[in-house]
Every structure is written in C-alpha cells, then in structure tokens.
Coordinates of C-alpha atoms and ligand atoms in Angstrom, one line a residue:
X9 CA 0.4 13.2 -1.4
X10 CA -3.6 12.0 -1.9
X11 CA -7.0 13.5 0.9
X12 CA -9.3 11.0 3.2
X13 CA -12.4 12.1 4.6
X14 CA -15.6 11.6 6.5
X15 CA -18.3 12.4 8.0
X16 CA -20.8 10.3 10.2
X17 CA -22.9 11.5 12.2
X18 CA -27.0 14.4 10.9
X19 CA -25.8 16.2 8.7
X20 CA -25.6 15.8 5.8
X21 CA -22.5 13.2 5.1
X22 CA -21.9 13.6 1.5
X23 CA -22.1 17.3 1.3
X24 CA -20.5 17.3 4.8
X25 CA -16.9 15.2 3.7
X26 CA -16.8 16.3 -0.1
X27 CA -16.7 20.3 1.6
X28 CA -14.2 19.1 4.0
X29 CA -12.6 17.1 1.5
X30 CA -12.2 21.3 -0.6
X31 CA -9.7 21.9 2.4
X32 CA -6.8 19.1 1.0
X33 CA -7.4 21.2 -2.3
X34 CA -4.2 22.6 -3.0
X35 CA -2.0 20.1 -2.1
X36 CA -2.5 18.6 -5.7
X37 CA -4.4 15.4 -7.4
X38 CA -5.8 13.6 -10.0
X39 CA -9.4 11.8 -9.9
X40 CA -11.8 12.3 -6.7
X41 CA -14.2 9.6 -5.2
X42 CA -16.7 9.3 -1.9
X43 CA -18.8 6.8 -0.8
X44 CA -22.0 6.1 0.8
X45 CA -24.4 3.4 2.0
X46 CA -27.0 1.7 0.7
X47 CA -29.5 0.4 1.1
X48 CA -27.8 -2.6 -0.7
X49 CA -25.1 -2.3 -0.2
X50 CA -22.3 1.4 -0.8
X51 CA -22.6 3.8 -3.4
X52 CA -19.7 5.4 -4.6
X53 CA -19.5 7.6 -7.1
X54 CA -16.0 8.4 -8.2
X55 CA -15.1 11.6 -11.2
X56 CA -10.6 11.7 -12.8
X57 CA -10.2 15.8 -12.6
X58 CA -11.3 18.2 -9.9
X59 CA -13.4 18.3 -7.2
X60 CA -16.1 20.4 -8.7
X61 CA -16.5 17.2 -11.3
X62 CA -17.3 14.9 -8.6
X63 CA -19.4 17.3 -6.8
X64 CA -21.5 17.3 -10.2
X65 CA -21.6 13.4 -10.3
X66 CA -23.6 13.4 -7.5
X67 CA -25.7 16.0 -7.4
X68 CA -28.4 13.8 -9.1
X69 CA -28.1 11.0 -6.1
X70 CA -30.0 10.1 -3.3
X71 CA -28.4 11.7 -0.6
X72 CA -30.1 11.4 2.8
X73 CA -26.6 9.7 4.0
X74 CA -25.1 10.5 7.9
X75 CA -22.3 8.5 6.9
X76 CA -19.5 9.4 3.9
X77 CA -15.8 9.2 2.9
X78 CA -14.1 10.6 0.5
X79 CA -10.7 11.1 -0.8
X80 CA -9.1 12.9 -4.2
X81 CA -6.6 10.6 -5.3
X82 CA -2.4 11.5 -6.6
X83 CA -1.6 8.6 -8.3
X84 CA 0.8 5.9 -6.8
X85 CA 0.0 2.6 -8.7
X86 CA -1.7 2.9 -12.4
X87 CA -2.6 5.5 -13.5
X88 CA -4.6 9.3 -13.5
X89 CA -8.1 7.9 -14.3
X90 CA -11.7 7.7 -13.4
X91 CA -11.4 3.2 -12.9
X92 CA -8.6 4.3 -10.7
X93 CA -10.0 6.7 -8.3
X94 CA -10.8 5.5 -4.9
X95 CA -12.7 4.4 -3.0
X96 CA -12.4 1.0 -4.4
X97 CA -15.6 -1.4 -3.5
X98 CA -15.2 -5.7 -2.9
X99 CA -16.5 -7.5 -5.4
X100 CA -20.2 -7.7 -4.5
X101 CA -19.9 -3.8 -3.2
X102 CA -21.0 -4.5 0.5
X103 CA -17.5 -2.4 1.8
X104 CA -16.3 0.8 0.4
X105 CA -12.5 1.8 0.9
X106 CA -9.9 5.1 0.2
X107 CA -6.7 4.5 1.1
X108 CA -3.1 6.7 1.3
X109 CA 0.4 4.9 1.6
X110 CA 1.8 1.7 -0.5
X111 CA 0.8 -1.5 -0.5
X112 CA 3.7 -2.4 -1.0
X113 CA 2.8 -6.4 -1.4
X114 CA 0.2 -5.8 -3.1
X115 CA 1.1 -7.6 -6.2
X116 CA 1.4 -10.8 -4.3
X117 CA -2.1 -9.7 -3.2
X118 CA -4.1 -9.2 -6.2
X119 CA -2.8 -12.5 -7.9
X120 CA -3.9 -14.5 -4.7
X121 CA -7.2 -12.5 -4.8
X122 CA -7.5 -13.0 -8.3
X123 CA -7.1 -17.3 -8.2
X124 CA -9.9 -17.0 -5.1
X125 CA -11.8 -15.6 -7.7
X126 CA -12.3 -11.8 -6.7
X127 CA -12.7 -9.2 -9.1
X128 CA -11.1 -6.4 -10.0
X129 CA -11.8 -3.0 -11.5
X130 CA -8.2 -0.9 -11.6
X131 CA -4.7 -0.8 -11.3
X132 CA -4.3 0.1 -7.9
X133 CA -2.8 -1.0 -4.8
X134 CA -5.6 0.0 -3.0
X135 CA -7.8 -2.5 -4.4
X136 CA -6.5 -5.8 -2.6
X137 CA -6.9 -4.1 0.0
X138 CA -11.2 -3.7 -0.1
X139 CA -11.0 -7.0 -1.5
X140 CA -9.1 -8.7 1.2
X141 CA -11.7 -6.9 4.0
X142 CA -14.0 -9.3 2.2
X143 CA -12.0 -12.2 2.3
X144 CA -11.9 -11.9 6.0
X145 CA -15.6 -11.7 6.9
X146 CA -18.0 -14.3 7.8
X147 CA -20.7 -15.5 6.1
X148 CA -24.1 -14.1 7.1
X149 CA -24.6 -10.4 8.3
X150 CA -21.1 -9.7 10.8
X151 CA -21.7 -7.3 13.1
X152 CA -20.0 -3.6 13.0
X153 CA -17.2 -5.3 16.7
X154 CA -17.1 -8.6 13.5
X155 CA -16.3 -6.4 10.4
X156 CA -13.6 -4.4 11.9
X157 CA -11.8 -7.8 13.6
X158 CA -11.3 -8.7 10.1
X159 CA -10.2 -5.0 8.8
X160 CA -8.0 -5.7 10.7
X161 CA -6.8 -9.1 10.2
X162 CA -6.5 -8.2 6.6
X163 CA -4.2 -5.6 7.8
X164 CA -1.9 -8.0 9.2
X165 CA -1.3 -8.9 5.8
X166 CA -0.5 -5.7 4.3
X167 CA 2.8 -4.8 4.2
X168 CA 3.7 -0.5 3.6
X169 CA 1.9 2.0 4.6
X170 CA -1.8 3.1 5.1
X171 CA -4.8 5.9 6.3
X172 CA -7.3 4.0 5.0
X173 CA -11.2 4.6 6.0
X174 CA -13.6 2.1 5.4
X175 CA -17.9 2.1 5.1
X176 CA -20.0 -0.9 5.0
X177 CA -23.8 -1.5 5.2
X178 CA -22.4 -3.8 7.8
X179 CA -21.0 -1.0 9.8
X180 CA -24.6 1.6 9.8
X181 CA -23.1 5.4 10.8
X182 CA -20.0 4.0 11.4
X183 CA -16.6 4.0 9.8
X184 CA -13.0 2.0 11.1
X185 CA -10.6 3.5 10.8
X186 CA -6.4 2.6 10.8
X187 CA -2.8 4.2 10.1
X188 CA 0.5 3.0 9.9
X189 CA 3.0 6.0 8.1
X190 CA 0.3 7.7 6.9
X191 CA -1.3 10.3 8.6
X192 CA -5.1 10.1 10.1
X193 CA -7.4 11.9 12.4
X194 CA -11.0 12.8 14.0
X195 CA -12.4 15.3 14.7
X196 CA -14.1 15.5 18.0
X197 CA -18.0 16.6 17.6
X198 CA -20.8 17.0 19.4
X199 CA -23.1 13.9 18.7
X200 CA -20.6 14.2 15.0
X201 CA -17.2 12.9 14.1
X202 CA -15.4 14.0 11.1
X203 CA -11.3 12.1 9.7
X204 CA -9.5 13.1 7.9
X205 CA -5.9 12.3 5.7
X206 CA -4.7 15.9 7.8
X207 CA -5.9 18.4 10.9
X208 CA -7.0 21.8 7.7
X209 CA -9.3 19.3 6.6
X210 CA -11.9 19.0 10.1
X211 CA -11.4 22.4 11.4
X212 CA -14.6 24.0 9.7
X213 CA -16.5 22.3 12.6
X214 CA -14.1 21.2 15.9
X215 CA -11.1 22.5 17.2
X216 CA -10.9 18.8 19.3
X217 CA -9.4 16.2 18.0
X218 CA -7.1 13.0 18.1
X219 CA -4.7 12.1 15.6
X220 CA -4.3 8.6 15.0
X221 CA -0.6 7.1 15.7
X222 CA 0.9 3.9 13.8
X223 CA -0.6 0.7 14.4
X224 CA -4.2 2.3 16.1
X225 CA -7.4 1.3 14.3
X226 CA -10.5 2.3 15.2
X227 CA -14.5 2.0 15.1
X228 CA -15.8 6.1 14.5
X229 CA -19.9 6.4 15.4
X230 CA -21.7 9.7 16.1
X231 CA -20.9 9.6 20.2
X232 CA -18.3 7.5 20.6
X233 CA -14.3 6.1 19.1
X234 CA -13.1 3.1 20.3
X235 CA -9.3 3.2 19.5
X236 CA -7.2 -1.0 19.6
X237 CA -4.4 -1.9 17.9
X238 CA -4.8 -5.0 15.4
X239 CA -4.6 -7.1 17.9
X240 CA -7.5 -5.3 19.3
X241 CA -6.6 -4.6 22.6
X242 CA -8.3 -1.0 23.1
X243 CA -5.8 1.7 23.6
X244 CA -6.2 5.4 24.7
X245 CA -5.8 8.2 22.9
X246 CA -5.4 12.3 23.7
X247 CA -7.3 14.5 22.5
X248 CA -5.5 18.2 20.9
X249 CA -7.8 21.2 20.6
X250 CA -6.0 23.2 17.5
X251 CA -5.8 26.9 17.2
X252 CA -4.4 27.6 14.3
X253 CA -5.8 30.2 11.1
X254 CA -6.8 28.8 8.3
X255 CA -3.8 29.5 6.8
X256 CA -1.5 28.3 8.9
X257 CA -3.8 24.8 9.1
X258 CA -3.0 24.7 5.0
X259 CA 0.7 24.3 5.8
X260 CA 0.2 21.4 8.9
X261 CA 1.1 24.8 11.5
X262 CA 4.2 26.4 9.0
X263 CA 4.6 29.6 7.8
X264 CA 5.5 28.6 3.9
X265 CA 5.2 24.6 2.2
X266 CA 8.6 25.2 1.4
X267 CA 9.5 24.7 5.1
X268 CA 6.3 22.5 6.3
X269 CA 7.8 20.0 2.7
X270 CA 12.1 20.4 4.2
X271 CA 10.0 18.9 7.2
X272 CA 8.7 15.5 4.6
X273 CA 12.2 14.9 4.0
X274 CA 11.8 11.5 6.6
X275 CA 9.1 10.1 5.2
X276 CA 10.3 11.0 1.4
X277 CA 13.0 9.2 1.9
X278 CA 11.4 6.4 3.3
X279 CA 8.7 6.4 1.4
X280 CA 11.3 6.4 -1.6
X281 CA 12.9 3.7 0.3
X282 CA 9.8 0.8 0.3
X283 CA 9.4 -1.6 -1.3
X284 CA 12.0 -1.6 -3.3
X285 CA 15.7 -2.8 -0.1
X286 CA 15.3 -6.6 0.9
X287 CA 15.3 -8.1 4.0
X288 CA 19.4 -10.3 2.9
X289 CA 20.2 -6.2 1.6
X290 CA 19.7 -7.0 -2.6
X291 CA 17.9 -3.8 -4.1
X292 CA 15.0 -5.0 -6.2
X293 CA 13.3 -2.2 -8.8
X294 CA 10.2 -4.3 -10.2
X295 CA 8.0 -0.9 -10.4
X296 CA 10.7 -0.3 -13.5
X297 CA 9.8 -2.1 -16.3
X298 CA 13.0 -3.3 -17.6
X299 CA 13.2 -7.0 -18.7
X300 CA 16.6 -8.1 -17.3
X301 CA 17.9 -8.4 -20.8
X302 CA 17.1 -4.4 -21.9
X303 CA 19.7 -3.9 -18.3
X304 CA 21.6 -6.1 -19.0
X305 CA 21.9 -4.4 -22.6
X306 CA 23.7 -1.1 -20.6
X307 CA 26.8 -0.2 -21.2
X308 CA 26.8 3.3 -20.6
X309 CA 24.4 6.7 -18.7
X310 CA 24.2 9.7 -20.3
X311 CA 22.4 11.3 -17.5
X312 CA 19.4 15.3 -18.7
X313 CA 17.9 16.8 -16.8
X314 CA 16.9 20.6 -15.6
X315 CA 17.6 23.0 -12.9
X316 CA 17.1 21.2 -8.7
X317 CA 16.8 17.9 -11.0
X318 CA 20.4 18.7 -13.2
X319 CA 21.9 19.2 -9.4
X320 CA 20.7 15.7 -8.4
X321 CA 21.9 14.5 -11.8
X322 CA 25.7 15.6 -10.8
X323 CA 25.1 13.4 -7.3
X324 CA 24.0 10.4 -9.8
X325 CA 27.3 11.3 -12.1
X326 CA 29.3 10.8 -9.9
X327 CA 27.6 7.8 -7.9
X328 CA 26.9 6.0 -11.4
X329 CA 31.2 6.2 -12.0
X330 CA 31.8 5.2 -8.7
X331 CA 29.5 1.9 -8.0
X332 CA 29.6 0.8 -12.0
X333 CA 33.2 1.7 -13.7
X334 CA 32.4 3.3 -16.6
X335 CA 32.1 6.9 -17.6
X336 CA 28.5 9.1 -16.6
X337 CA 27.6 11.8 -18.1
X338 CA 25.1 14.2 -17.0
X339 CA 23.8 17.3 -19.1
X340 CA 20.8 19.8 -18.6
X341 CA 18.2 19.3 -21.1
X342 CA 18.4 22.4 -22.9
X343 CA 22.5 21.9 -23.8
X344 CA 21.4 17.7 -24.9
X345 CA 19.1 18.6 -26.9
X346 CA 20.5 21.2 -29.2
X347 CA 24.0 19.6 -29.3
X348 CA 24.5 16.1 -31.1
X349 CA 24.5 13.7 -27.7
X350 CA 26.3 10.9 -27.7
X351 CA 23.4 8.2 -26.7
X352 CA 23.2 5.2 -28.5
X353 CA 21.1 1.4 -28.1
X354 CA 23.9 0.8 -25.8
X355 CA 23.0 4.0 -24.6
X356 CA 20.8 4.9 -20.9
X357 CA 19.9 7.9 -21.0
X358 CA 18.3 8.6 -17.6
X359 CA 16.4 11.0 -17.5
X360 CA 14.9 13.3 -14.2
X361 CA 12.1 15.7 -13.1
X362 CA 9.7 15.9 -10.3
X363 CA 7.0 17.5 -12.6
X364 CA 7.7 14.7 -15.1
X365 CA 6.7 18.0 -17.4
X366 CA 9.4 20.2 -18.4
X367 CA 9.4 21.1 -22.5
X368 CA 13.9 20.9 -22.1
X369 CA 13.3 17.4 -20.4
X370 CA 10.7 15.7 -22.5
X371 CA 12.1 17.3 -26.0
X372 CA 15.7 15.7 -24.7
X373 CA 13.7 12.2 -23.7
X374 CA 12.0 12.1 -27.8
X375 CA 15.6 13.2 -29.0
X376 CA 17.7 10.3 -27.2
X377 CA 14.7 7.6 -28.8
X378 CA 14.7 8.7 -32.0
X379 CA 18.7 7.7 -31.2
X380 CA 17.8 4.2 -29.9
X381 CA 18.9 5.5 -26.5
X382 CA 16.4 3.1 -23.7
X383 CA 15.3 6.2 -21.8
X384 CA 14.2 6.1 -17.4
X385 CA 12.3 8.3 -15.9
X386 CA 13.4 8.4 -12.4
X387 CA 10.0 11.7 -11.6
X388 CA 7.2 12.2 -9.0
X389 CA 4.4 12.3 -10.7
X390 CA 2.1 9.4 -12.1
X391 CA 0.9 10.1 -15.2
X392 CA 2.6 12.7 -15.8
X393 CA 4.3 13.0 -19.9
X394 CA 7.4 12.2 -18.3
X395 CA 6.1 8.9 -16.7
X396 CA 4.4 8.0 -20.2
X397 CA 6.6 8.7 -22.7
X398 CA 9.8 7.6 -21.9
X399 CA 10.3 2.9 -21.8
X400 CA 11.0 2.6 -17.8
X401 CA 10.3 4.7 -14.7
X402 CA 11.2 5.2 -11.8
X403 CA 8.6 6.7 -9.3
X404 CA 9.8 8.7 -6.4
X405 CA 7.3 9.2 -3.9
X406 CA 7.4 13.0 -2.7
X407 CA 4.1 13.4 -2.9
X408 CA 3.3 16.6 -4.6
X409 CA 5.4 19.6 -4.0
X410 CA 3.7 22.8 -3.8
X411 CA 6.1 25.7 -3.3
X412 CA 8.3 26.8 -6.3
X413 CA 12.0 25.7 -4.7
X414 CA 12.0 22.5 -5.1
X415 CA 13.5 20.5 -1.7
X416 CA 11.8 17.5 -0.6
X417 CA 11.5 16.5 -4.4
X418 CA 15.5 16.6 -4.8
X419 CA 15.8 14.7 -1.7
X420 CA 13.4 12.2 -3.3
X421 CA 15.4 12.0 -6.5
X422 CA 19.7 11.1 -4.4
X423 CA 17.4 8.5 -3.0
X424 CA 15.8 7.0 -6.2
X425 CA 19.4 6.9 -8.0
X426 CA 21.0 6.1 -5.2
X427 CA 18.9 2.1 -5.7
X428 CA 19.1 2.3 -9.2
X429 CA 23.2 2.7 -8.8
X430 CA 22.9 0.3 -7.1
X431 CA 20.5 -2.7 -8.5
X432 CA 23.1 -1.7 -11.5
X433 CA 26.3 -2.7 -8.9
X434 CA 24.7 -5.7 -8.1
X435 CA 24.1 -7.2 -11.0
X436 CA 27.3 -6.4 -12.0
X437 CA 28.6 -8.2 -9.5
X438 CA 29.4 -5.7 -6.5
X439 CA 30.9 -7.4 -3.2
X440 CA 28.1 -8.3 -1.7
X441 CA 29.9 -6.5 1.9
X442 CA 30.2 -3.3 -0.5
X443 CA 26.3 -3.7 -1.2
X444 CA 25.3 -4.6 3.0
X445 CA 27.2 -0.8 4.0
X446 CA 25.1 0.7 1.5
X447 CA 21.5 -0.7 2.1
X448 CA 22.2 -0.2 5.9
X449 CA 23.7 3.3 5.2
X450 CA 20.7 3.8 3.6
X451 CA 18.1 3.1 6.0
X452 CA 19.9 5.4 8.3
X453 CA 18.7 8.3 6.5
X454 CA 15.8 8.4 8.3
X455 CA 16.8 9.2 11.5
X456 CA 20.3 10.6 10.4
X457 CA 17.0 13.1 8.4
X458 CA 15.5 13.7 11.2
X459 CA 18.9 15.0 13.1
X460 CA 19.4 17.4 11.0
X461 CA 16.2 18.7 10.8
X462 CA 17.1 19.6 14.9
X463 CA 19.9 21.9 13.7
X464 CA 17.0 24.3 12.5
X465 CA 17.1 27.0 15.5
X466 CA 21.2 27.2 14.7
X467 CA 20.3 27.3 11.1
X468 CA 17.3 30.2 11.4
X469 CA 20.0 32.4 14.7
X470 CA 23.3 31.9 12.2
X471 CA 20.6 33.2 9.5
X472 CA 19.8 36.4 10.9
X473 CA 24.0 36.5 10.3
X474 CA 24.4 36.3 7.7
X475 CA 21.1 37.4 6.0
X476 CA 22.5 40.5 5.5
X477 CA 25.8 39.7 2.2
X478 CA 25.7 40.6 -0.4
X479 CA 27.5 37.7 -2.4
X480 CA 27.0 33.9 -1.1
X481 CA 29.9 31.7 -2.2
X482 CA 29.4 27.2 -2.0
X483 CA 32.6 25.8 -1.7
X484 CA 33.1 22.1 -2.5
X485 CA 35.3 19.2 -3.7
X486 CA 33.5 16.1 -4.9
X487 CA 29.9 15.1 -3.7
X488 CA 30.0 18.3 -1.9
X489 CA 30.9 20.5 -5.1
X490 CA 27.7 18.8 -6.3
X491 CA 25.7 19.9 -3.2
X492 CA 27.2 23.4 -3.8
X493 CA 25.1 23.7 -7.0
X494 CA 22.1 23.2 -5.7
X495 CA 22.5 25.3 -1.9
X496 CA 23.6 28.2 -4.6
X497 CA 20.2 27.7 -6.0
X498 CA 18.3 27.7 -3.5
X499 CA 20.0 30.7 -2.0
X500 CA 19.1 32.9 -5.2
X501 CA 16.1 31.8 -6.7
X502 CA 14.3 32.3 -2.8
X503 CA 16.5 34.8 -1.0
X504 CA 17.7 37.0 -4.2
X505 CA 20.9 37.2 -3.0
X506 CA 23.3 36.2 -5.6
X507 CA 25.5 32.8 -5.1
X508 CA 27.7 30.6 -6.6
X509 CA 28.9 26.9 -7.2
X510 CA 32.8 26.5 -7.2
X511 CA 34.6 23.4 -6.6
X512 CA 37.2 24.7 -3.8
X513 CA 40.7 23.9 -5.6
X514 CA 39.8 26.6 -8.5
X515 CA 38.9 29.9 -6.0
X516 CA 42.4 31.1 -6.5
X517 CA 42.1 30.5 -10.2
X518 CA 40.4 33.8 -10.2
X519 CA 37.0 34.0 -7.6
X520 CA 39.2 34.3 -4.8
X521 CA 39.3 38.5 -5.9
X522 CA 36.0 38.8 -5.0
X523 CA 36.1 38.3 -1.0
X524 CA 35.4 41.4 1.6
X525 CA 34.2 40.8 4.5
X526 CA 30.7 41.0 3.3
X527 CA 31.3 38.1 0.9
X528 CA 29.6 34.9 2.9
X529 CA 32.2 31.5 1.3
X530 CA 29.9 28.5 2.7
X531 CA 32.7 25.4 2.4
X532 CA 31.4 22.0 2.5
X533 CA 33.5 19.5 4.5
X534 CA 31.6 16.7 4.4
X535 CA 34.4 14.0 2.1
X536 CA 36.8 12.8 5.0
X537 CA 39.5 11.5 1.4
X538 CA 39.9 16.3 0.6
X539 CA 38.8 17.0 4.2
X540 CA 41.6 19.0 4.4
X541 CA 42.2 19.9 1.3
X542 CA 39.1 22.4 1.7
X543 CA 40.8 23.4 5.6
X544 CA 43.7 25.0 3.4
X545 CA 40.3 26.5 1.2
X546 CA 38.8 27.6 3.2
X547 CA 41.4 29.3 5.9
X548 CA 41.9 30.7 1.9
X549 CA 39.4 32.9 2.5
X550 CA 39.2 33.6 5.2
X551 CA 43.0 34.8 5.5
X552 CA 40.8 37.6 2.2
X553 CA 38.4 38.7 5.4
X554 CA 35.3 36.1 4.3
X555 CA 32.5 35.7 6.4
X556 CA 32.8 31.9 6.4
X557 CA 30.8 28.9 7.4
X558 CA 31.8 25.2 7.3
X559 CA 29.4 22.4 7.0
X560 CA 30.6 19.4 8.7
X561 CA 30.8 15.6 10.1
X562 CA 30.4 15.1 13.2
X563 CA 33.5 13.3 13.2
X564 CA 35.5 15.7 11.7
X565 CA 37.9 18.2 13.1
X566 CA 36.7 21.9 13.2
X567 CA 39.0 24.4 11.5
X568 CA 39.6 27.2 13.8
X569 CA 38.5 29.6 10.6
X570 CA 35.5 29.3 10.4
X571 CA 33.1 31.7 12.1
X572 CA 29.7 29.0 11.7
X573 CA 30.0 25.4 11.9
X574 CA 26.9 23.4 11.3
X575 CA 27.7 19.5 12.3
X576 CA 25.8 16.7 10.2
X577 CA 25.8 13.0 11.2
X578 CA 28.1 10.5 9.3
X579 CA 26.8 8.4 6.8
X580 CA 28.4 7.3 3.7
X581 CA 30.8 9.7 1.5
X582 CA 27.9 9.4 -1.4
X583 CA 24.9 9.8 0.7
X584 CA 26.2 12.5 2.5
X585 CA 24.6 15.1 -0.6
X586 CA 21.1 13.5 0.8
X587 CA 22.4 14.5 4.2
X588 CA 24.5 18.1 3.2
X589 CA 21.1 19.0 1.8
X590 CA 18.5 19.2 4.3
X591 CA 20.4 22.2 6.4
X592 CA 21.7 23.6 3.6
X593 CA 17.7 23.5 2.0
X594 CA 16.9 25.7 5.7
X595 CA 19.3 27.4 5.5
X596 CA 18.0 28.9 2.4
X597 CA 14.4 29.5 3.4
X598 CA 15.8 31.2 6.3
X599 CA 17.8 33.7 4.9
X600 CA 14.7 34.5 2.5
X601 CA 12.6 34.7 5.5
X602 CA 14.8 36.9 6.8
X603 CA 14.6 39.2 3.5
X604 CA 10.9 39.0 3.3
X605 CA 10.3 37.3 0.4
X606 CA 8.0 35.9 -0.9
X607 CA 9.7 32.2 -0.7
X608 CA 6.7 30.0 -2.0
X609 CA 6.3 31.5 -4.5
X610 CA 9.3 33.0 -6.0
X611 CA 9.7 36.4 -8.6
X612 CA 9.6 35.1 -12.1
X613 CA 9.6 31.5 -11.5
X614 CA 6.8 28.5 -11.9
X615 CA 6.7 25.8 -10.4
X616 CA 6.4 23.3 -14.3
X617 CA 8.2 25.3 -16.9
X618 CA 6.6 23.6 -20.0
X619 CA 7.9 26.4 -21.6
X620 CA 11.1 25.6 -24.1
Ligands
F6R18 C1 14.1 24.8 -8.6 C2 13.5 24.2 -9.6 C3 13.8 24.1 -10.4 C4 13.1 22.3 -10.9 C5 13.4 23.0 -12.9 C6 12.6 21.2 -13.6 O1 14.4 24.9 -6.8 O2 12.9 23.3 -8.7 O3 15.1 24.4 -11.3 O4 13.8 21.5 -10.9 O5 12.7 23.4 -13.1 O6 12.1 20.5 -12.7 P1 11.6 19.2 -12.4 O7 12.2 18.4 -11.8 O8 9.9 19.0 -12.6 O9 11.3 18.0 -14.3

C-alpha cells in the first residue's frame, strides 16, 4: 500500500516527513513526493522511483517549513509516473492532498469538476479530491475551521476508502487528516505532532499514538489534535503506548510479513470487491477496458499462470465452467508457451500474476496474442509488464506482498476470478436469483475471513504436533482438490516438508501405500455433495494409521476418524476455496515457525521469477 507521513512542529518539517517516509519503504512503492507551505500557496516536489530521488530533488529548495506531508505511491489508478505521484494540488496551488485508498466515484467526480472548469494534471483518483475541496472552499481567506469544514463536505461526496492528509496556505502550521477503511495514526510529541499511515513511521520520535477510526477527521497543530466526525461533532480517541522494537514495527507488530499479510486478507478481499458490486447486485468491471463487442466475442477461456497464481486458475477453471457451462482450460505458463496452444480470436486468454513480471506468464501472453487471442491479465502490480502489454487488466487490490510465499494475493486472485465469472455469466443471462446469491456470499466474505483468522491459536497448537511429520498429503474433491494444490505448495515452500495434493478418490490407486503414522493427511471437506465420499477416504487413511486433520464447514457432522478438526464458516461451494485457504496458510506458517524456518525468505526462492 501507499505510505503517508506528515509533521507539524519546530523541526525541519520536510526532512522529518521524508525521514519517516523511509521507514515505510520496505512496503514497496513506485514514486514519492512531499508538500509544504510556501509564501504564495503550497510547494510540491515529486519524483518517480525511490525516496533517494525525492531527497535529491528537494535539496535545492529553501526549507524552513514547519509543516509537511509526504507520500510513497504504489499505483492503483494511473501508471507509476512523476505526474501521478502524490501530493496533488488544486487548480490554484492553495492546497495539496496525499491519499491512500481508492475513490470509487472518481470518474464521475472528475467529469463534474472538469465541466466546472477544473484542470487536472494527473490520471489519479486522488486529484479529484483536491479539486473537490477547492470547490467547497468559500471565496476569500477561509480560517482553518472553515477549511476543515470544506474537507468534510468534500469527503461526504466521496465513495470508497481513504486516509488523507491535506495542507493549505489557509491552515498555517496545521494539517487536516481523515480516514475511512484505510489506516491513519497520529504520533503525539511535545509541541510537535506526527502523522502516518502506519505506526512504524512515527516511532523514531514518539511512542504515544492516536489511532484514528473510520469517519474521523482531525486538525493537527503542534500543540493540539482536535478530532471530529464528518458531521463536525467532536470525538475523543485515547492515546496508546507502543513498545514494539524496530523490526516488529516494520511488520506492524507481527513476527513475519507472511503472518501480517494473512491478517490483511479481509481488507484485501474487501478492496478487490470495492466498486465492482452495484447496489442492485450486478457486477461491474468498468476498469477492465474491453468493449461490449470484445466481451461478446468470447466463446472459450484459457487460463495461464505459474505457481500460486496457477492454483488460483485451477479454482477459476471450475468456477467459470460452472457458471458459463463451457469448457475452460488451465495451464502452467511454462507448458502453455511450448505447446501448440488452442487459442484463437474467440478464446479469452486469462493471465494471472501477482507481480506481473513472471517471465513464463509474459511469454505465454505474447504467444496468445500472436495467435489472435484477446488477453486479460488479473494482476496486482499496476504498471507491471503484464499490465502494460495485456489487452485488458483486472487489478487485484492486495497491495504490496512482501513475504515470498503468496497469501493475500491468492485470495485477491480468487475474488477477482469470481467477479469475472459472475460478470461473464451475467452477460450470458445468469438468472437474477443465482447472481444475487453469489453477490451476497461475496459481500459476506471479509467477515467470514475474520472468523477463519480467529482460529489462529488453535491452528498454532495443532501445528506444534504436526511439525515433526515426514510428509503431508492434502486430499480433496472438486473445488477442494484445487485448494489442496495451493495448500501443499504453501507448506512445502516455507517448511521444507514434502507435501503433495491428491484427488481424494485416487489415493487407493497407489499413494495409500505411503500412509503411516508420520504421514499427515489433511482432508479438505468443504463440498457438501462429496462430503460422505471424503469421510470414507479419510477412514481409509485412518485404517492405515495415518494422522488425519479434517477441514470442514461448520454445518456438517464431524467424521469420527479425524485426529484434528478445523471448522470454517459455510459459504457457496465455489467460494469455499477462499475461506479454506486461510487456516491452511496459517497451518503452513505455524509448522514452518515450529521448525525454525526463515519464513519470509525461504531458501532457493525469489518473490518475482523473471527468468524462464
Ligand atoms: C508461491 C508463489 C509463487 C508465485 C509464482 C507466480 O507462494 O508465490 O508460486 O505464485 O512465482 O508469481 P506471479 O504471481 O508474480 O506471476
């Protein structure tokens, strides 16, 4: 995610804000910028690339400012470039805004503001907010209170998520901030205050922090912080004392990025759904960029990806087949490119990738294009090669993923695939009642993922007993078989225990010979239609003294053969891979931790595989 910092007080503000911004560098970004008050308005300095470039650019600027806001951007709307970097000004250069989050109705706001004469300099959703605040300012020289009210009015017109910080020549030595669905904290000092999107960014100066809540606005001055709601009523937030060490702080208090990213999954799914489900429960994909004719020409779908993204594709294959009643292929990219792929102008080639830079996936996309197939990339990194070269892009909104083992990006990919499948099915005349059932189930996911995360302690206890196993089998049928592939990959890559996914019905055709007490068998039983069959398969394992863990929906009876049980909330069959993966990621994580493995950087692996 993007990073925000800011400062008010008697230190050199620009230097302080940039120094704090560096503490958020580990999260990844593509450009950076800073703004501070200048005699005739605000001065903004921005640079594409690293913070070091920004520092070089501010060196020749006079810097007596005692207020500054700064930002690292991880592109969501518009390519990574200097123009799209934050802060963004209004037309007159009276104010500057930094923003994390997504403004869903930005296109509508932008069109309206343009028609009213506002000039835009970037492609970002954030800039609409700067102009909207300008629009709400009365003529003349507003007081800080009137300026704050203009920000509140502007925010009342915004749909989406935001953490924002605004400076203006009308505010003097103060910053206005606000949040909804995006974190923002205020670090409290002596006659100085700090703001940031994350606690680590203020920790060099203070351990006393105020954590803003959704709907909070604040006027931050050196000696006081005044919090109010969007309705102007005053609110009180209690300060917390943070005693993390520096390393824990980078990871938001979690011991590893992987665990932090698993805990970000409710938000990831919420952000990926954001703006794509209409009030009448129809799905909209306005950012994808295919015309109605291009969508209508699609007869077949061929999914291509690597590793975890390919496993998302295995779920996607079933889902698309189920909703479209058409055959769908799923291939690993390194095989697709060297085969004679059966794609043509009527086949949508769907590429899935977190990084958008995986060499085999890129080569597969180019091969599909050579064959005249329209290409659609489900990708996380805006401006990545895949995003630039594919004919259309459906972005996942997972934010930067730092742990080498992919977790939240996988859930975002499954969410995006579900949206795509529903969109295509809706265009093909899916009955309204069915669509509404899916959309209701999608909307329920973030809370259900929270429920899965609450199993963490129990899974940690089970992991302590399973960490000494010599081998893991993950068994499933249907959607659970697809999930089994990803669960096995997660365990093997971070714990170094051999793990294999098997179609549950295939065990007795060979692998049952391997079962003994040191072999753990994880039975995935989330599909009611095959539940009894799965229970029989687990009985076959138990009869050979295997150690059995069953993962079940909360509304089905427990098999009496399981040594351990994990229960997850009930959802539609097609969405169960999203919920089931959360405890399975936690299981892999805790087993690896028991074994003392370097979880965030497993041996021999890289986050982005840019060679064949
Ligand atoms: C496993 C993992 C890899 C990636 C694969 C594709 O946890 O992360 O298997 O999924 O290398 O990477 P992307 O999605 O960047 O194309």
